[in-house]
Coordinates of C-alpha atoms in Angstrom, one line a residue:
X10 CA 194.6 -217.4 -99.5
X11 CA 197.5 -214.9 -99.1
X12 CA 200.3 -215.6 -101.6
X13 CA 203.3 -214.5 -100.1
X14 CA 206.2 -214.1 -102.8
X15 CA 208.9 -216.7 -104.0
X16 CA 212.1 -216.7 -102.1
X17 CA 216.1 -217.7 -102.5
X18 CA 217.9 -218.9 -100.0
X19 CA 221.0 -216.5 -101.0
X20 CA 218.8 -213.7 -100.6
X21 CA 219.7 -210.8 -98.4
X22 CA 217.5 -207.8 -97.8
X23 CA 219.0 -204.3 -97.8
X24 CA 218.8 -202.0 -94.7
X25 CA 215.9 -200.3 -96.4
X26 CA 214.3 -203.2 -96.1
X27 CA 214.0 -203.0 -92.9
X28 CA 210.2 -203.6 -91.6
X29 CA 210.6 -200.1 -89.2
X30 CA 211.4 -198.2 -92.1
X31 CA 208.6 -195.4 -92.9
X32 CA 206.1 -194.8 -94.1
X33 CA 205.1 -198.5 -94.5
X34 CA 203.9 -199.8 -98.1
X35 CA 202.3 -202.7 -99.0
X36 CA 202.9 -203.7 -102.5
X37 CA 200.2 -206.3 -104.8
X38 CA 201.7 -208.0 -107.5
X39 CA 199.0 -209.7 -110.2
X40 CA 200.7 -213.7 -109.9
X41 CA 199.0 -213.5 -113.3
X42 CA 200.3 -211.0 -115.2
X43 CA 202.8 -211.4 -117.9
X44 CA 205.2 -209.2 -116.4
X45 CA 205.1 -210.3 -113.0
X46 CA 207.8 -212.7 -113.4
X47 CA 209.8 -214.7 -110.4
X48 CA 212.6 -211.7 -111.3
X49 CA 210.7 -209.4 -110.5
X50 CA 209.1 -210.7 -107.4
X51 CA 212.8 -211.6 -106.5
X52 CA 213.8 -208.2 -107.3
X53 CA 210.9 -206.5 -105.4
X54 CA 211.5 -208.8 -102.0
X55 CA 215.3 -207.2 -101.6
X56 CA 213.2 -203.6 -100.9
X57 CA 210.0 -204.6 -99.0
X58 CA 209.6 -206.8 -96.2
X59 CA 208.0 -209.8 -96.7
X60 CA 204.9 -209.7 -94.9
X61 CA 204.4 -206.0 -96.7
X62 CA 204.5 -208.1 -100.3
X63 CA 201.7 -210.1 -101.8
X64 CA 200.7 -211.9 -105.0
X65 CA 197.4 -212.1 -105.7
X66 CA 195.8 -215.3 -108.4
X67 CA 192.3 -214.7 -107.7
X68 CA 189.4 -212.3 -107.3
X69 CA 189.3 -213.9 -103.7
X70 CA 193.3 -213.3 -103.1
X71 CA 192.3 -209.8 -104.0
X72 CA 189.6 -209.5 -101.4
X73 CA 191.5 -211.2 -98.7
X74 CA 194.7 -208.9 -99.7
X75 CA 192.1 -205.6 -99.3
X76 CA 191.1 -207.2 -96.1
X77 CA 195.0 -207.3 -94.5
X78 CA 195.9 -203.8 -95.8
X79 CA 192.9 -202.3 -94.0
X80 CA 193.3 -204.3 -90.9
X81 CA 196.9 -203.7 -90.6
X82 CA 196.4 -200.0 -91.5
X83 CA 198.7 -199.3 -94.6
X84 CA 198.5 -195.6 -95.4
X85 CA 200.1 -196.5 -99.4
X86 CA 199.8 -199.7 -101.7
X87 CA 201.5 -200.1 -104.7
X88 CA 200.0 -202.5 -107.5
X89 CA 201.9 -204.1 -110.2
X90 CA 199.7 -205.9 -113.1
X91 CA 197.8 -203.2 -115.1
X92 CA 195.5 -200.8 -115.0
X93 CA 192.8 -203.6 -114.5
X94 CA 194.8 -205.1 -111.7
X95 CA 194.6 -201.5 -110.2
X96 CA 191.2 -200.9 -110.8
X97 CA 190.2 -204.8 -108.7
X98 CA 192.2 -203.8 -105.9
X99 CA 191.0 -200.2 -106.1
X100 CA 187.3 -201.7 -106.4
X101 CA 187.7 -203.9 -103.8
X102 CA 189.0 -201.2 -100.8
X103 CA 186.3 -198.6 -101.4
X104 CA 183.6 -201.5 -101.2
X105 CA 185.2 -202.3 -98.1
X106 CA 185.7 -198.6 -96.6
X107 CA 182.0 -198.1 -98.6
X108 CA 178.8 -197.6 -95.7
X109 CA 177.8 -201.5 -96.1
X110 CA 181.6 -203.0 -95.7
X111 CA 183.6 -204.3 -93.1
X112 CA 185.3 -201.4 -92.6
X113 CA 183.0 -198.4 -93.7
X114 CA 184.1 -195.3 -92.4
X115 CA 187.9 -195.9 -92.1
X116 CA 190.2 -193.9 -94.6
X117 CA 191.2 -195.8 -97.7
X118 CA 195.4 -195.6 -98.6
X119 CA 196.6 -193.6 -101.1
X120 CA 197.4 -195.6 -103.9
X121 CA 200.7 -196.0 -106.5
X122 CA 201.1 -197.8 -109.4
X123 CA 203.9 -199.9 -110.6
X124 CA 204.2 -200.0 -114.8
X125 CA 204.1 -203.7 -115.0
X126 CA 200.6 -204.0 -117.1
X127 CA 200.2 -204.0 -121.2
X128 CA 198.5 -200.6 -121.5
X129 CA 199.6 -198.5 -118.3
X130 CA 197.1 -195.8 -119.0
X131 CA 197.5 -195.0 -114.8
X132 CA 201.3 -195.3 -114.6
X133 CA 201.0 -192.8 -117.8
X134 CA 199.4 -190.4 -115.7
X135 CA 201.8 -190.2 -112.4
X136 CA 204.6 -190.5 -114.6
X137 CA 205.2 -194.5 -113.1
X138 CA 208.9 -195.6 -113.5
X139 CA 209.6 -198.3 -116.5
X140 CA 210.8 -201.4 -116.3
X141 CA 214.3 -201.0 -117.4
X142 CA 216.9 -200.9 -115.1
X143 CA 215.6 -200.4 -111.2
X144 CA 212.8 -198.4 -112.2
X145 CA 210.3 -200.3 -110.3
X146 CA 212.6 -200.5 -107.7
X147 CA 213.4 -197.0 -106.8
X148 CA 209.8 -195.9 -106.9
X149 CA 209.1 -198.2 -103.9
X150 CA 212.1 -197.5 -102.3
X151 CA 211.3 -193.7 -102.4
X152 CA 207.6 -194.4 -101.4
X153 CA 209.2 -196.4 -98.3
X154 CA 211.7 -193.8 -97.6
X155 CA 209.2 -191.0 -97.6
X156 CA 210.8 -189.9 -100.7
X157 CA 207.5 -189.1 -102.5
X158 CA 207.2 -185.8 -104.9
X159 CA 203.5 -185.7 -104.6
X160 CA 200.2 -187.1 -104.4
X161 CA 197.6 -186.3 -107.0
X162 CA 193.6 -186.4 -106.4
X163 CA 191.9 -188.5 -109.1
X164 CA 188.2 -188.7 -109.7
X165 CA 186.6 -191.9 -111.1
X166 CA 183.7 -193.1 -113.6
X167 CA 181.1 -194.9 -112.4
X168 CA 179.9 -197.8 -115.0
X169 CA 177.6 -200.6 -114.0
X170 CA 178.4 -200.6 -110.1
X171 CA 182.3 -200.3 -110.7
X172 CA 184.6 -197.8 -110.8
X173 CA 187.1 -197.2 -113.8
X174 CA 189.3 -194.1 -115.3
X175 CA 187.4 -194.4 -118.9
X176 CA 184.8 -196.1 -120.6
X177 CA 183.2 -196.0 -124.4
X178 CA 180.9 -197.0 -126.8
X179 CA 181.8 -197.2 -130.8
X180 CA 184.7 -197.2 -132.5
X181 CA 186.9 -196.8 -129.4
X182 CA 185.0 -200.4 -128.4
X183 CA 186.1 -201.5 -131.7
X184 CA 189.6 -200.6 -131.8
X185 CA 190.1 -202.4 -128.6
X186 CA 188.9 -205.4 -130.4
X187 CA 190.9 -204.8 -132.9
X188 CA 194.1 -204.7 -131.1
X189 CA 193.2 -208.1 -128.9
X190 CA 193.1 -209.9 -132.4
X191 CA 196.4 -208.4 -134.0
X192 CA 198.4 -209.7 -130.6
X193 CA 196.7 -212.9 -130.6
X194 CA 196.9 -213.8 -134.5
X195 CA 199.6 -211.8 -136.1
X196 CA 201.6 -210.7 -132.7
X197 CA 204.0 -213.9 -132.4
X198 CA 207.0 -214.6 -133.0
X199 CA 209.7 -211.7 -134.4
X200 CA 206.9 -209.2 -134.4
X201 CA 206.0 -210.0 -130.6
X202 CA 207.6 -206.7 -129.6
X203 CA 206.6 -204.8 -132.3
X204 CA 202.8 -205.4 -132.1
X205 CA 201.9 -205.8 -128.6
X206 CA 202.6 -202.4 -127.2
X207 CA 201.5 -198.8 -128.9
X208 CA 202.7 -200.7 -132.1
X209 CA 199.9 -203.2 -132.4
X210 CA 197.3 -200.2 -131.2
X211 CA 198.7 -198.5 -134.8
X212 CA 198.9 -201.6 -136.6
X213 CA 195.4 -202.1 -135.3
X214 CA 193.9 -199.0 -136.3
X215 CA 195.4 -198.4 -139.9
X216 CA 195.4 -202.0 -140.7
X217 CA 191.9 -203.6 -139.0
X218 CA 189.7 -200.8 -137.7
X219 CA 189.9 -198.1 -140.4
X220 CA 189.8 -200.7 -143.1
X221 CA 186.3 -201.8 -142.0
X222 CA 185.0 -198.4 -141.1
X223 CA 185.6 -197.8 -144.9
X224 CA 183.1 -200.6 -145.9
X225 CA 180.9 -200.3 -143.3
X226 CA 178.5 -197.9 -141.4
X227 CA 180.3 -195.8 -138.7
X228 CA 178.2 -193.3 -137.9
X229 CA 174.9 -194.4 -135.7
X230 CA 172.1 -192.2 -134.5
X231 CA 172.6 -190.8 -130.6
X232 CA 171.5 -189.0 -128.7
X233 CA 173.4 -188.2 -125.0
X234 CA 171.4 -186.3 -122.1
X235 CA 173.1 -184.3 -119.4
X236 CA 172.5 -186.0 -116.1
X237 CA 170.4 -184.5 -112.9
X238 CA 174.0 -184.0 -110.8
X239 CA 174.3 -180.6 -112.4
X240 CA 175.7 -178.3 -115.0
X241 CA 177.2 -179.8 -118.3
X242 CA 179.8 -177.4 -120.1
X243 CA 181.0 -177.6 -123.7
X244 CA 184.8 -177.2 -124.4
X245 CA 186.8 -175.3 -126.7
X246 CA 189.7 -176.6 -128.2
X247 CA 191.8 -174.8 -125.3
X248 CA 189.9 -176.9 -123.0
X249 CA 188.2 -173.6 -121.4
X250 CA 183.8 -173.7 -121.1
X251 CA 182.2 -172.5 -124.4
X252 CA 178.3 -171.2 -124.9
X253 CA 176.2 -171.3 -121.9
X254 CA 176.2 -174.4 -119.5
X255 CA 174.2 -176.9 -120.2
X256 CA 171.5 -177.6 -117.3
X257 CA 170.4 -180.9 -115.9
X258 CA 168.3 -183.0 -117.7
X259 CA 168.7 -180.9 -120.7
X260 CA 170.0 -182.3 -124.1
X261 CA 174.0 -182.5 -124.9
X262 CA 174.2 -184.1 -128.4
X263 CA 171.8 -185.5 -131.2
X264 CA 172.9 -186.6 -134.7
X265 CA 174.9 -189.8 -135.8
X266 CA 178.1 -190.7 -133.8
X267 CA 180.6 -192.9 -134.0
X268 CA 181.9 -193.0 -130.8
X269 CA 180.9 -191.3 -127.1
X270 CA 183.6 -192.0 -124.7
X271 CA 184.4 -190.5 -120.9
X272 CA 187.1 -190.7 -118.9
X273 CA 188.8 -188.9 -115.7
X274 CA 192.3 -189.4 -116.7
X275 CA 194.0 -188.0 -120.0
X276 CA 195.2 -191.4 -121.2
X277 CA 194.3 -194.8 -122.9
X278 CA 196.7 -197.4 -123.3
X279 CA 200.3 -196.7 -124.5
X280 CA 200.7 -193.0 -124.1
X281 CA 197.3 -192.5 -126.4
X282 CA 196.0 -189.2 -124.8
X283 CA 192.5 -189.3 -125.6
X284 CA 190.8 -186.7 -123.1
X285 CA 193.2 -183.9 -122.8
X286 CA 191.5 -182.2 -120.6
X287 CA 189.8 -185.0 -118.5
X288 CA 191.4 -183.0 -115.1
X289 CA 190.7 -179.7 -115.9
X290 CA 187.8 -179.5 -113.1
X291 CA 187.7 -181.5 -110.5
X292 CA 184.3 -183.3 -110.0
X293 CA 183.9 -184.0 -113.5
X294 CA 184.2 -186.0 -116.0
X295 CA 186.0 -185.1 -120.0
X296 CA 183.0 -186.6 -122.4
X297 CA 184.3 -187.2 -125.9
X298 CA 181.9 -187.2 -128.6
X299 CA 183.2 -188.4 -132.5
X300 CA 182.1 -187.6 -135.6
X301 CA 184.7 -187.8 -137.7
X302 CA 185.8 -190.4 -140.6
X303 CA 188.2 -193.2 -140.7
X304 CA 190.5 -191.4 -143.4
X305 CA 190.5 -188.2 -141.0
X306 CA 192.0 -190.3 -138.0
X307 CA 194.1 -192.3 -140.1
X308 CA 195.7 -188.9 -141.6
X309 CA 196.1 -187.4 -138.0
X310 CA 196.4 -190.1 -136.0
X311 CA 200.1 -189.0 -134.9
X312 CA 197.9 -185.3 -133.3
X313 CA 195.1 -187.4 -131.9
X314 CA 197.3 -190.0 -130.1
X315 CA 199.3 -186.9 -128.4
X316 CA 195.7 -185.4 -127.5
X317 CA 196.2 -182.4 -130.3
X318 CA 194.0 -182.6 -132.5
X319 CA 190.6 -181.1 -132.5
X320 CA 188.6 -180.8 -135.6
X321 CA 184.9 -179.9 -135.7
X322 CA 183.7 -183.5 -135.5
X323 CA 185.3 -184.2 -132.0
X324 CA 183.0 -182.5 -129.1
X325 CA 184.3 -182.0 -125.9
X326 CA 182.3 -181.2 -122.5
X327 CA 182.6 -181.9 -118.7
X328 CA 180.1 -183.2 -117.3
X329 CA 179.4 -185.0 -113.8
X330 CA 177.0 -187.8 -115.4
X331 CA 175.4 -188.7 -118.3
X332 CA 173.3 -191.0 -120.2
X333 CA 174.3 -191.8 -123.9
X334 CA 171.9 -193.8 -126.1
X335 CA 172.3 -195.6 -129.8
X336 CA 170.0 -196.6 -132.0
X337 CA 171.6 -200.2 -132.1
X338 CA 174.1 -201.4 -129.8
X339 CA 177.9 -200.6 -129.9
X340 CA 181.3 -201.9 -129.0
X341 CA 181.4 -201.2 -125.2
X342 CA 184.7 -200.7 -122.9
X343 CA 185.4 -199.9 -119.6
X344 CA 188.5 -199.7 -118.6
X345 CA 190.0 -201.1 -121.7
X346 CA 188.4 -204.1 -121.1
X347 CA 186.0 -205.3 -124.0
X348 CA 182.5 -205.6 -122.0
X349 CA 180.3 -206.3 -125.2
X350 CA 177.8 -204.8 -126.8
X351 CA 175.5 -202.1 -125.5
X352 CA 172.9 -199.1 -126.8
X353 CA 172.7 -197.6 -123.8
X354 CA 174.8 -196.3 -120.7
X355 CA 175.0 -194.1 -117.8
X356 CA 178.2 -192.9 -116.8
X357 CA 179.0 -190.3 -113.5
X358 CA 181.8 -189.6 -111.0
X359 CA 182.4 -191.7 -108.1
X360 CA 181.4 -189.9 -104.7
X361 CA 184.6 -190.7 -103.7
X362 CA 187.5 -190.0 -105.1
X363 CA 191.4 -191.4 -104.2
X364 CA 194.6 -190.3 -104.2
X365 CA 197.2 -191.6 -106.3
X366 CA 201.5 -191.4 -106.2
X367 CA 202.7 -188.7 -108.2
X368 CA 205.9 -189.2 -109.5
X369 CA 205.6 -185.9 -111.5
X370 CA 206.2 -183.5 -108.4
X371 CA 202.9 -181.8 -108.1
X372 CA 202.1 -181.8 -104.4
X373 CA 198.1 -181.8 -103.6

């Protein structure tokens, strides 16, 4: 079922509300996400008509929402909820547009992001609007008014089926874990605002995950193989190829890790830039190996949240797919989302990437 959003009887649309007004934008809010308040749904109905704005409660309002923007032919939907609200709806379309769904063949919309999530790893990288004042607000209104500064190509991971902009096994798994249980146990009350943001991702680190790393194993035998797509190249601490390219099939890493992470956007959650040069060649995704130790991040952890700090123990390469295995399983993500424990997964690009809302001005 199609939630449509709340409405006030003293509510008057602007003229740019106006359902001729171009392009036209569809905009999914998550019903369920902690930001996605009746203000801002309120807010958000004054600049787009209301058959253009839809709250989604479900997986199956999700689908049924893909099925409407495709049928009525949007050419740009905004989502508001997250990067794992983004992701669904993102999920969902290329399924649809994908050779076995209802719409294979047709072109999917460009997609923008509204920063209304917890980590907003995305609205990091198109430089998304905050919520303060009519952030939100304007970057809808300047999507509707053809107001755009660019649109910017993105590649995507493909884990398990579904697409995501990261994914990782180790300690990055653990941290995540880490951070869920500081907001849930110690993130209440006056320290709400202080430890649920980039805060509690700190507080979680120094406080939780280094702590345990120093009593316990971190480092696990791996071993990560270069996939069959094609050519595997080692980076420098300038981002640029190092040593000769690695060919299919052929070996990337063996030795004790504790982490192996990918991703085709620079950011984590909260600004945390952990694959600095994850868009330095299209196609590809930035694989992160770590071996380094939990007083190391701790003393840099201000260089390695910015993306600037590259010791010996951190191993950078683009690659198009791999396969990384442990010799026991390890705290998995994908898409900041904890997804258990695994020893072993394949990552690759997506064959099809999308294109997202730029608010930083490059035009592609």
């Amino acid at each position: 079922m199609l939630v449509q959003p709340l409405r006030s009887p003293e509510l008057r649309r602007s003229p740019s509300a106006d359902v001729s007004a171009e392009p036209k934008v569809a905009v999914l809010l998550n019903a369920n996400a902690r930001k996605v308040d009746a203000r801002v749904v309120k807010s958000l109905s004054h600049v787009v008509p209301e058959q253009d704005l839809f709250l989604s409660r479900s997986p199956l309002d999700g689908r049924r929402i893909a099925q409407t923007v495709l049928e009525r032919g949007y050419p740009m939907v905004f989502t508001g909820g997250g990067d794992g609200t983004f992701m669904g709806f993102v999920n969902e379309v290329l399924q649809q547009v994908g050779p076995r769904g209802r719409f294979a063949g047709q072109q999917a919309p460009r997609f923008g992001i509204l920063k209304l999530g917890t980590g907003n790893g995305i609205a990091a990288h198109v430089n998304a609007s905050g919520t303060r004042g009519d952030g939100i607000l304007n970057d809808v209104l300047r999507a509707r008014t053809g107001e755009i500064p660019g649109f910017r190509p993105m590649d995507l991971l493909m884990v398990d089926g579904q697409r995501a902009p990261f994914a990782g096994l180790g300690v990055d798994g653990k941290v995540l874990n880490d951070y869920i249980w500081v907001k849930e146990n110690l993130g209440k009350g006056l320290l709400k605002s202080v430890l649920s943001g980039s805060g509690g991702y700190f507080s979680a680190v120094a406080c939780k995950t280094v702590p345990h790393y120093l009593t316990n194993s971190t480092w696990v035998e791996c071993e990560v193989v270069n996939g069959q797509a094609g050519e595997a190249y080692r980076l420098g601490a300038d981002g640029q190829p190092m040593g000769e390219p690695v060919a299919p099939g052929e070996l990337l890493f063996r030795g004790r890790l504790m982490m192996a992470a990918a991703g085709t956007m620079p950011f984590y959650g909260y600004g945390f830039r952990m694959f600095p040069f994850a868009c330095g060649r299209r196609g590809f995704m930035q694989l992160r190996l770590g071996q380094v130790t939990p007083t190391q991040v701790l003393a840099n952890l201000p260089r390695l949240w910015n993306g600037r700090w590259f010791p010996e123990g951190l191993h950078d390469f683009h690659v198009r797919d791999a396969t990384i295995r442990f010799a026991r399983p390890m705290p998995f993500q994908v898409g900041g989302d904890a997804a258990g424990y695994r020893d072993e997964v394949s990552l690759s690009v997506a064959p099809d990437s999308i294109e997202l809302v730029d608010f930083n001005g490059a035009l592609n």
